[in-house]
Short mmCIF file of C-alpha atoms in Angstrom, two decimals:
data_model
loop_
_atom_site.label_atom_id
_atom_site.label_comp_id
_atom_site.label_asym_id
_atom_site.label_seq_id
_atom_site.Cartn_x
_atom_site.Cartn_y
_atom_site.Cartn_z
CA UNK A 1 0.00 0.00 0.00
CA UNK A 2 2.86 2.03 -0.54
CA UNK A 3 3.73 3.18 3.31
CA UNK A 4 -0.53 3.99 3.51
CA UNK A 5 -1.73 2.85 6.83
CA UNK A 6 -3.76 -0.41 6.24
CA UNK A 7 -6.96 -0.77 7.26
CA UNK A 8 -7.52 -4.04 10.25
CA UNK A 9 -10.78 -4.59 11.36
CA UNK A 10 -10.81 -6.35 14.58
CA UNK A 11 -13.35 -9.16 15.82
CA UNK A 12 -13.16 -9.86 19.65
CA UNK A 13 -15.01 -11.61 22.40
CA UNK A 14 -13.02 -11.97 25.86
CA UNK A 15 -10.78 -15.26 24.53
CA UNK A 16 -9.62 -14.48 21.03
CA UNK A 17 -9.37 -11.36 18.98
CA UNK A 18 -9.64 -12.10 14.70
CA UNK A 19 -8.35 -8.98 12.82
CA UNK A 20 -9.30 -8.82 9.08
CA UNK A 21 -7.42 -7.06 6.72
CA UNK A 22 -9.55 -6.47 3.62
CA UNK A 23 -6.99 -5.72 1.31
CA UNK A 24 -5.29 -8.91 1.58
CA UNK A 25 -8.34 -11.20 1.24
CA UNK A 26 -8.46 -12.88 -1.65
CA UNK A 27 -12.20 -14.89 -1.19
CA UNK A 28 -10.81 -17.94 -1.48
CA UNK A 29 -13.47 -19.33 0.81
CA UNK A 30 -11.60 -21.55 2.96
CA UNK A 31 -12.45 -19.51 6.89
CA UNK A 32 -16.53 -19.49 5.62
CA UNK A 33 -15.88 -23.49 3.89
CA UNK A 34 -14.15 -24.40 7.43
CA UNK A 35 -15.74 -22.44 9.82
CA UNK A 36 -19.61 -21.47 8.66
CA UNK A 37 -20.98 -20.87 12.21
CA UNK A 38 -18.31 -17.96 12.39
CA UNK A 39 -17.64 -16.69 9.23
CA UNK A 40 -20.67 -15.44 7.65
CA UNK A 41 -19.87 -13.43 4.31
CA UNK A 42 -23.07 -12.22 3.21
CA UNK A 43 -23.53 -11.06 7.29
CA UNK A 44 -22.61 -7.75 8.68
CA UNK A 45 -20.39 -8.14 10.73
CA UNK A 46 -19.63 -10.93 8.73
CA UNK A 47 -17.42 -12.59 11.62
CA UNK A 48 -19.51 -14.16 14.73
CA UNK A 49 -16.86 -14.05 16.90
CA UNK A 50 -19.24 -16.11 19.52
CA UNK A 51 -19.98 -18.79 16.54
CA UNK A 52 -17.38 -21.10 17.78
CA UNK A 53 -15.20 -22.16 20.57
CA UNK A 54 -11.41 -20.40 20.82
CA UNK A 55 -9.71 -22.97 19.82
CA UNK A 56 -12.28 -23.47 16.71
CA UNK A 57 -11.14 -19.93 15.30
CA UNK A 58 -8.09 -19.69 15.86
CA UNK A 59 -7.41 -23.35 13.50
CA UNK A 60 -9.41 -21.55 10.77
CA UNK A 61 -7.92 -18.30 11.43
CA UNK A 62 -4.16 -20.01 10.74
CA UNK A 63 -5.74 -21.80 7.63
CA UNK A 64 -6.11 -18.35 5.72
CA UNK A 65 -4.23 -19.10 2.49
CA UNK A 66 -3.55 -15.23 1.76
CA UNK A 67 -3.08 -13.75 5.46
CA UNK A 68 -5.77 -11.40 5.86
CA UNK A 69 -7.08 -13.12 8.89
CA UNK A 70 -4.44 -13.15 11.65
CA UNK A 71 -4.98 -13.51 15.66
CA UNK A 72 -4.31 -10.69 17.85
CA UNK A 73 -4.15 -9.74 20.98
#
């Protein structure tokens, strides 16, 4: 983005934080193929951050083939 700040959205609940960043997704389907009770695409918000258990997420979250779902803190 050429030194632009990038834009993170963040999904928490009070076990895991899912930041999103838009620009990287490539809709490749695999968190809403993986995960459906979570990620939600045609939703808004279209992460349910209460869909699934931690542990759940954070699997799919490391599955994202291009990176724009990460874990945070």
């Amino acid at each position: 983005m050429d030194g632009a700040e990038r834009k993170i959205v963040k999904y928490k609940n009070d076990e895991v934080t899912v930041n999103w960043e838009p620009s990287k997704c490539q809709h490749s389907g695999v968190c809403i193929n993986g995960l459906p009770s979570v990620f939600q695409h045609k939703e808004k918000p279209w992460i349910k951050i209460d869909g699934a258990d931690a542990e759940s997420i954070k699997k799919q979250v490391r599955a994202c083939p291009s990176g724009a779902l990460s874990l945070g803190e």
